[in-house]
Short mmCIF file of C-alpha atoms in Angstrom, two decimals:
data_model
loop_
_atom_site.label_atom_id
_atom_site.label_comp_id
_atom_site.label_asym_id
_atom_site.label_seq_id
_atom_site.Cartn_x
_atom_site.Cartn_y
_atom_site.Cartn_z
CA MET A 30 -51.93 28.74 -6.72
CA LYS A 31 -52.48 25.17 -7.67
CA LYS A 32 -50.59 25.91 -11.09
CA SER A 33 -47.67 27.38 -9.17
CA ILE A 34 -47.54 24.25 -7.08
CA SER A 35 -47.70 22.11 -10.16
CA TRP A 36 -44.91 23.80 -11.72
CA ILE A 37 -42.73 23.75 -8.36
CA ILE A 38 -43.52 19.89 -8.45
CA ILE A 39 -42.59 19.54 -12.02
CA GLY A 40 -39.27 21.43 -11.54
CA MET A 41 -38.49 19.45 -8.44
CA CYS A 42 -39.03 16.19 -10.53
CA MET A 43 -36.79 17.66 -13.21
CA ILE A 44 -33.95 18.48 -10.59
CA ILE A 45 -34.11 15.00 -9.32
CA GLY A 46 -34.20 13.54 -12.51
CA ALA A 47 -31.25 15.41 -13.80
CA GLY A 48 -29.46 14.33 -10.80
CA ALA A 49 -30.33 10.63 -11.40
CA LEU A 50 -29.46 10.93 -15.02
CA ILE A 51 -25.59 12.43 -13.96
CA LYS A 52 -25.17 9.60 -11.43
CA TYR A 53 -26.12 7.02 -13.82
CA HIS A 54 -23.50 8.16 -16.46
CA GLN A 55 -20.92 8.36 -13.91
CA PHE A 56 -21.54 5.04 -12.99
CA ALA A 57 -21.81 4.02 -16.51
CA ALA A 58 -18.36 5.94 -17.19
CA THR A 59 -16.89 3.83 -14.28
CA GLU A 60 -18.00 0.69 -15.39
CA THR A 61 -16.49 1.31 -18.76
CA MET A 62 -13.26 2.42 -17.58
CA LEU A 63 -13.00 -1.11 -15.31
CA VAL A 64 -14.00 -2.94 -18.41
CA MET A 65 -11.05 -1.31 -20.23
CA ARG A 66 -8.57 -1.79 -17.34
CA ASP A 67 -9.63 -5.45 -17.26
CA GLU A 68 -9.46 -5.62 -21.16
CA VAL A 69 -5.83 -4.11 -21.03
CA THR A 70 -4.77 -6.40 -18.02
CA ALA A 71 -5.65 -9.53 -19.96
CA GLN A 72 -3.49 -8.78 -22.84
CA MET A 73 -0.54 -8.39 -20.62
CA PRO A 74 2.02 -10.95 -20.07
CA GLU A 75 0.91 -13.58 -17.55
CA GLU A 76 3.63 -12.72 -15.03
CA ILE A 77 2.37 -9.22 -14.95
CA GLN A 78 -1.25 -10.32 -14.79
CA LYS A 79 -0.57 -12.19 -11.44
CA GLU A 80 1.57 -9.64 -9.79
CA ILE A 81 1.05 -8.92 -6.03
CA ALA A 82 2.77 -6.41 -3.75
CA ILE A 83 4.09 -7.85 -0.30
CA THR A 84 4.95 -5.11 2.09
CA PHE A 85 6.50 -4.95 5.77
CA ASP A 86 6.22 -2.22 8.22
CA ASP A 87 7.85 -1.09 11.36
CA GLY A 88 11.27 -2.44 10.67
CA PRO A 89 14.17 -2.94 10.30
CA LYS A 90 14.81 -5.37 13.06
CA ARG A 91 17.86 -7.68 13.71
CA GLY A 92 16.92 -10.94 14.00
CA THR A 93 13.74 -11.02 11.86
CA THR A 94 14.48 -8.71 9.05
CA ASP A 95 17.79 -10.07 8.01
CA VAL A 96 15.93 -13.76 8.20
CA LEU A 97 13.04 -12.21 5.83
CA LEU A 98 15.95 -10.85 3.63
CA ASP A 99 17.48 -14.26 3.30
CA GLY A 100 14.17 -15.98 2.43
CA LEU A 101 13.29 -13.42 -0.22
CA LYS A 102 16.65 -13.57 -1.59
CA GLU A 103 16.30 -17.35 -1.98
CA ARG A 104 12.74 -17.28 -3.62
CA ASN A 105 13.87 -14.48 -5.94
CA VAL A 106 11.07 -12.09 -4.55
CA SER A 107 10.94 -8.33 -4.33
CA ALA A 108 9.15 -6.55 -1.48
CA THR A 109 8.45 -3.12 -0.10
CA PHE A 110 9.70 -2.14 3.40
CA PHE A 111 8.00 0.85 5.15
CA LEU A 112 10.96 1.77 7.60
CA ILE A 113 10.38 3.83 11.04
CA GLY A 114 13.09 6.20 11.05
CA MET A 115 14.10 5.73 14.79
CA GLN A 116 14.78 2.15 14.12
CA VAL A 117 17.39 2.61 11.48
CA SER A 118 19.98 3.80 13.63
CA GLY A 119 22.30 1.07 14.13
CA LEU A 120 20.76 -1.18 11.48
CA GLU A 121 22.13 0.67 8.40
CA ASP A 122 23.48 -2.56 7.13
CA LEU A 123 19.98 -4.02 6.70
CA VAL A 124 18.70 -0.95 5.02
CA GLN A 125 21.59 -0.90 2.63
CA ARG A 126 21.01 -4.68 2.03
CA MET A 127 17.37 -3.83 0.82
CA ALA A 128 18.38 -1.40 -1.63
CA LYS A 129 21.03 -3.63 -2.99
CA GLU A 130 18.83 -6.82 -3.32
CA GLY A 131 16.16 -4.71 -5.16
CA HIS A 132 13.69 -4.06 -2.47
CA GLN A 133 11.95 -0.86 -2.24
CA ILE A 134 12.13 1.29 0.82
CA GLY A 135 9.20 3.53 1.93
CA ASN A 136 8.70 6.13 4.72
CA HIS A 137 6.64 4.90 7.85
CA THR A 138 7.14 8.31 9.93
CA PHE A 139 10.17 8.72 12.42
CA SER A 140 8.41 7.45 15.44
CA HIS A 141 5.00 5.54 14.25
CA VAL A 142 2.78 8.49 15.39
CA ASN A 143 -0.69 8.79 13.98
CA LEU A 144 -0.39 11.69 11.53
CA ASN A 145 -4.12 12.72 12.02
CA THR A 146 -3.25 13.94 15.40
CA LEU A 147 -0.52 16.50 14.28
CA ASP A 148 -0.67 19.64 12.52
CA ALA A 149 1.14 19.98 9.05
CA TYR A 150 4.27 21.17 10.54
CA LYS A 151 4.60 17.97 12.87
CA GLN A 152 3.53 15.77 10.11
CA ASN A 153 6.32 17.00 7.77
CA GLU A 154 8.69 16.72 10.77
CA GLU A 155 7.81 13.10 11.16
CA ILE A 156 8.22 12.19 7.44
CA THR A 157 11.38 14.36 7.00
CA MET A 158 13.24 12.96 9.89
CA CYS A 159 12.35 9.57 8.47
CA SER A 160 13.83 10.35 5.13
CA GLN A 161 16.84 11.87 6.54
CA ASN A 162 17.62 8.71 8.49
CA ILE A 163 17.02 6.50 5.35
CA ARG A 164 18.81 8.86 3.05
CA GLN A 165 22.14 8.22 5.41
CA CYS A 166 21.77 4.44 4.56
CA VAL A 167 20.96 4.66 0.80
CA GLU A 168 21.14 7.37 -2.00
CA ARG A 169 17.80 6.73 -3.52
CA GLU A 170 14.72 8.94 -2.74
CA GLN A 171 11.85 7.19 -0.61
CA VAL A 172 9.00 7.71 -3.26
CA CYS A 173 6.22 6.17 -1.20
CA VAL A 174 4.71 6.96 2.24
CA ARG A 175 2.64 4.71 4.43
CA PRO A 176 1.06 6.60 7.26
CA PRO A 177 0.80 4.57 10.43
CA TYR A 178 -2.40 2.73 11.26
CA GLY A 179 -3.65 3.88 7.65
CA GLU A 180 -4.57 7.23 9.04
CA VAL A 181 -4.78 9.77 6.25
CA ASN A 182 -6.51 13.38 6.57
CA GLU A 183 -7.07 16.13 4.00
CA CYS A 184 -4.06 17.90 5.96
CA LEU A 185 -1.73 15.37 5.18
CA ARG A 186 -2.77 14.91 1.46
CA ALA A 187 -2.56 18.44 0.83
CA TRP A 188 1.19 18.93 1.55
CA VAL A 189 2.86 15.48 1.30
CA GLY A 190 4.96 15.17 -1.89
CA ALA A 191 4.68 11.48 -2.09
CA PRO A 192 2.09 8.68 -2.98
CA LEU A 193 0.39 7.20 0.05
CA ILE A 194 0.35 3.47 0.38
CA LEU A 195 -2.19 1.49 2.34
CA TRP A 196 -3.34 -1.97 1.57
CA SER A 197 -5.90 -4.36 0.51
CA VAL A 198 -4.96 -7.44 2.38
CA ASP A 199 -4.38 -6.89 6.24
CA THR A 200 -3.01 -10.07 7.98
CA ASN A 201 -3.26 -8.59 11.37
CA ASP A 202 -0.05 -10.48 12.24
CA TRP A 203 0.49 -8.41 15.11
CA THR A 204 -2.12 -9.82 17.07
CA GLY A 205 -0.26 -13.21 17.94
CA LYS A 206 -1.32 -15.20 14.92
CA THR A 207 1.00 -18.40 14.33
CA ALA A 208 2.80 -18.65 11.07
CA ASP A 209 0.45 -20.90 9.50
CA GLU A 210 -2.42 -18.84 10.02
CA ILE A 211 -0.86 -15.83 8.71
CA ALA A 212 0.21 -18.00 5.85
CA ASP A 213 -3.24 -19.56 5.23
CA TYR A 214 -4.88 -15.98 5.19
CA ILE A 215 -2.66 -14.50 2.67
CA VAL A 216 -3.14 -17.43 0.42
CA SER A 217 -7.03 -17.32 0.93
CA GLU A 218 -7.55 -13.69 0.95
CA ALA A 219 -4.71 -12.23 -1.69
CA THR A 220 -5.24 -11.96 -5.30
CA ALA A 221 -3.44 -10.08 -8.29
CA GLY A 222 -3.20 -6.37 -7.69
CA ASP A 223 -3.36 -6.51 -3.86
CA ILE A 224 -1.00 -4.90 -1.55
CA ILE A 225 -0.42 -7.26 1.42
CA LEU A 226 0.25 -5.73 5.02
CA LEU A 227 3.00 -7.47 7.33
CA HIS A 228 5.25 -6.51 9.94
CA ASP A 229 8.96 -7.67 9.78
CA ILE A 230 9.65 -7.60 13.42
CA TYR A 231 7.64 -10.71 14.37
CA GLU A 232 9.08 -14.09 13.72
CA ASN A 233 5.71 -15.63 12.80
CA SER A 234 5.01 -12.91 10.44
CA VAL A 235 8.47 -13.65 8.61
CA GLN A 236 7.76 -17.32 8.39
CA GLY A 237 4.23 -17.02 7.66
CA ALA A 238 4.85 -14.67 4.54
CA LEU A 239 7.81 -17.20 3.24
CA MET A 240 5.20 -19.97 3.59
CA ALA A 241 2.51 -18.02 1.75
CA ILE A 242 5.07 -16.95 -0.90
CA ASP A 243 6.01 -20.40 -1.58
CA ARG A 244 2.38 -21.46 -2.20
CA MET A 245 1.26 -18.67 -3.89
CA GLN A 246 4.48 -18.85 -6.49
CA ALA A 247 3.24 -22.24 -7.09
CA GLN A 248 0.27 -20.88 -8.33
CA GLY A 249 1.91 -18.74 -10.62
CA TYR A 250 1.78 -15.33 -8.63
CA VAL A 251 4.88 -13.13 -8.88
CA PHE A 252 5.68 -10.94 -6.00
CA VAL A 253 7.14 -7.36 -6.59
CA THR A 254 7.86 -4.05 -5.21
CA VAL A 255 4.35 -1.62 -4.95
CA GLU A 256 6.06 0.84 -7.53
CA LYS A 257 6.79 -1.95 -9.93
CA MET A 258 3.18 -3.55 -9.78
CA PHE A 259 1.66 0.04 -10.65
CA ALA A 260 4.10 0.79 -13.29
CA ASP A 261 3.68 -2.54 -15.03
CA HIS A 262 0.05 -1.78 -15.11
CA GLY A 263 0.51 1.78 -16.67
CA ILE A 264 -0.27 3.67 -13.38
CA ILE A 265 1.65 6.51 -12.42
CA LEU A 266 1.44 7.26 -8.72
CA GLU A 267 0.58 10.69 -7.72
CA ASN A 268 1.44 12.83 -4.78
CA GLY A 269 -0.98 12.74 -2.07
CA LYS A 270 -3.20 10.06 -3.40
CA VAL A 271 -4.19 7.01 -1.49
CA TYR A 272 -3.66 3.59 -3.16
CA ARG A 273 -4.74 0.45 -1.88
CA LYS A 274 -4.34 -1.98 -4.81
CA ILE A 275 -4.47 -1.85 -8.65
#
């Protein structure tokens, strides 16, 4: 009996040890991949090394989105706009201008609903209706989706035919922050490879974003679209996969 118990204990120790060894190798492999990625990044041109993606949700909106587009054009900045489908009607000229001036246009659903509360059919309806409205303005297909509130579930990931773009720097600009507060937060928190979340429907967000861009461009940062930042780093965006930064 004692021998049986001893063998059981030995077996359990071997299983635990094997599990720990597997986790160690997984950790080591991850660390190796990160080191290799950093080495590759270090060999890239400086302008690619310092790329940041600045993104704007919930537009378009007359009086703020057009002001933002003016400011981005003056600064030679490309941004990514995640549009709400129902906002597009009557503002087709702004969407067309986004595309013409080199900005990326993404899908933020038709009515800004939490997709986690919907079944697959309703999720598809929200994203499809948004795409249809945008496609009436520009020919190019929207290659990325940003789920409202950053809510993603396995149901959505299983069927959605697009990468899911979240963020790594949340300005919380919708809470009533001043332009200075928004700009200060971006400058203090954002770094190369980040995806910054803002909303182009608020005046303070627009002004804060432009102020932050001015300060960070002076530090050598380059603002590009989400798709360009990942492409420049050799990363192919996959359908159904969530991305928050490089």
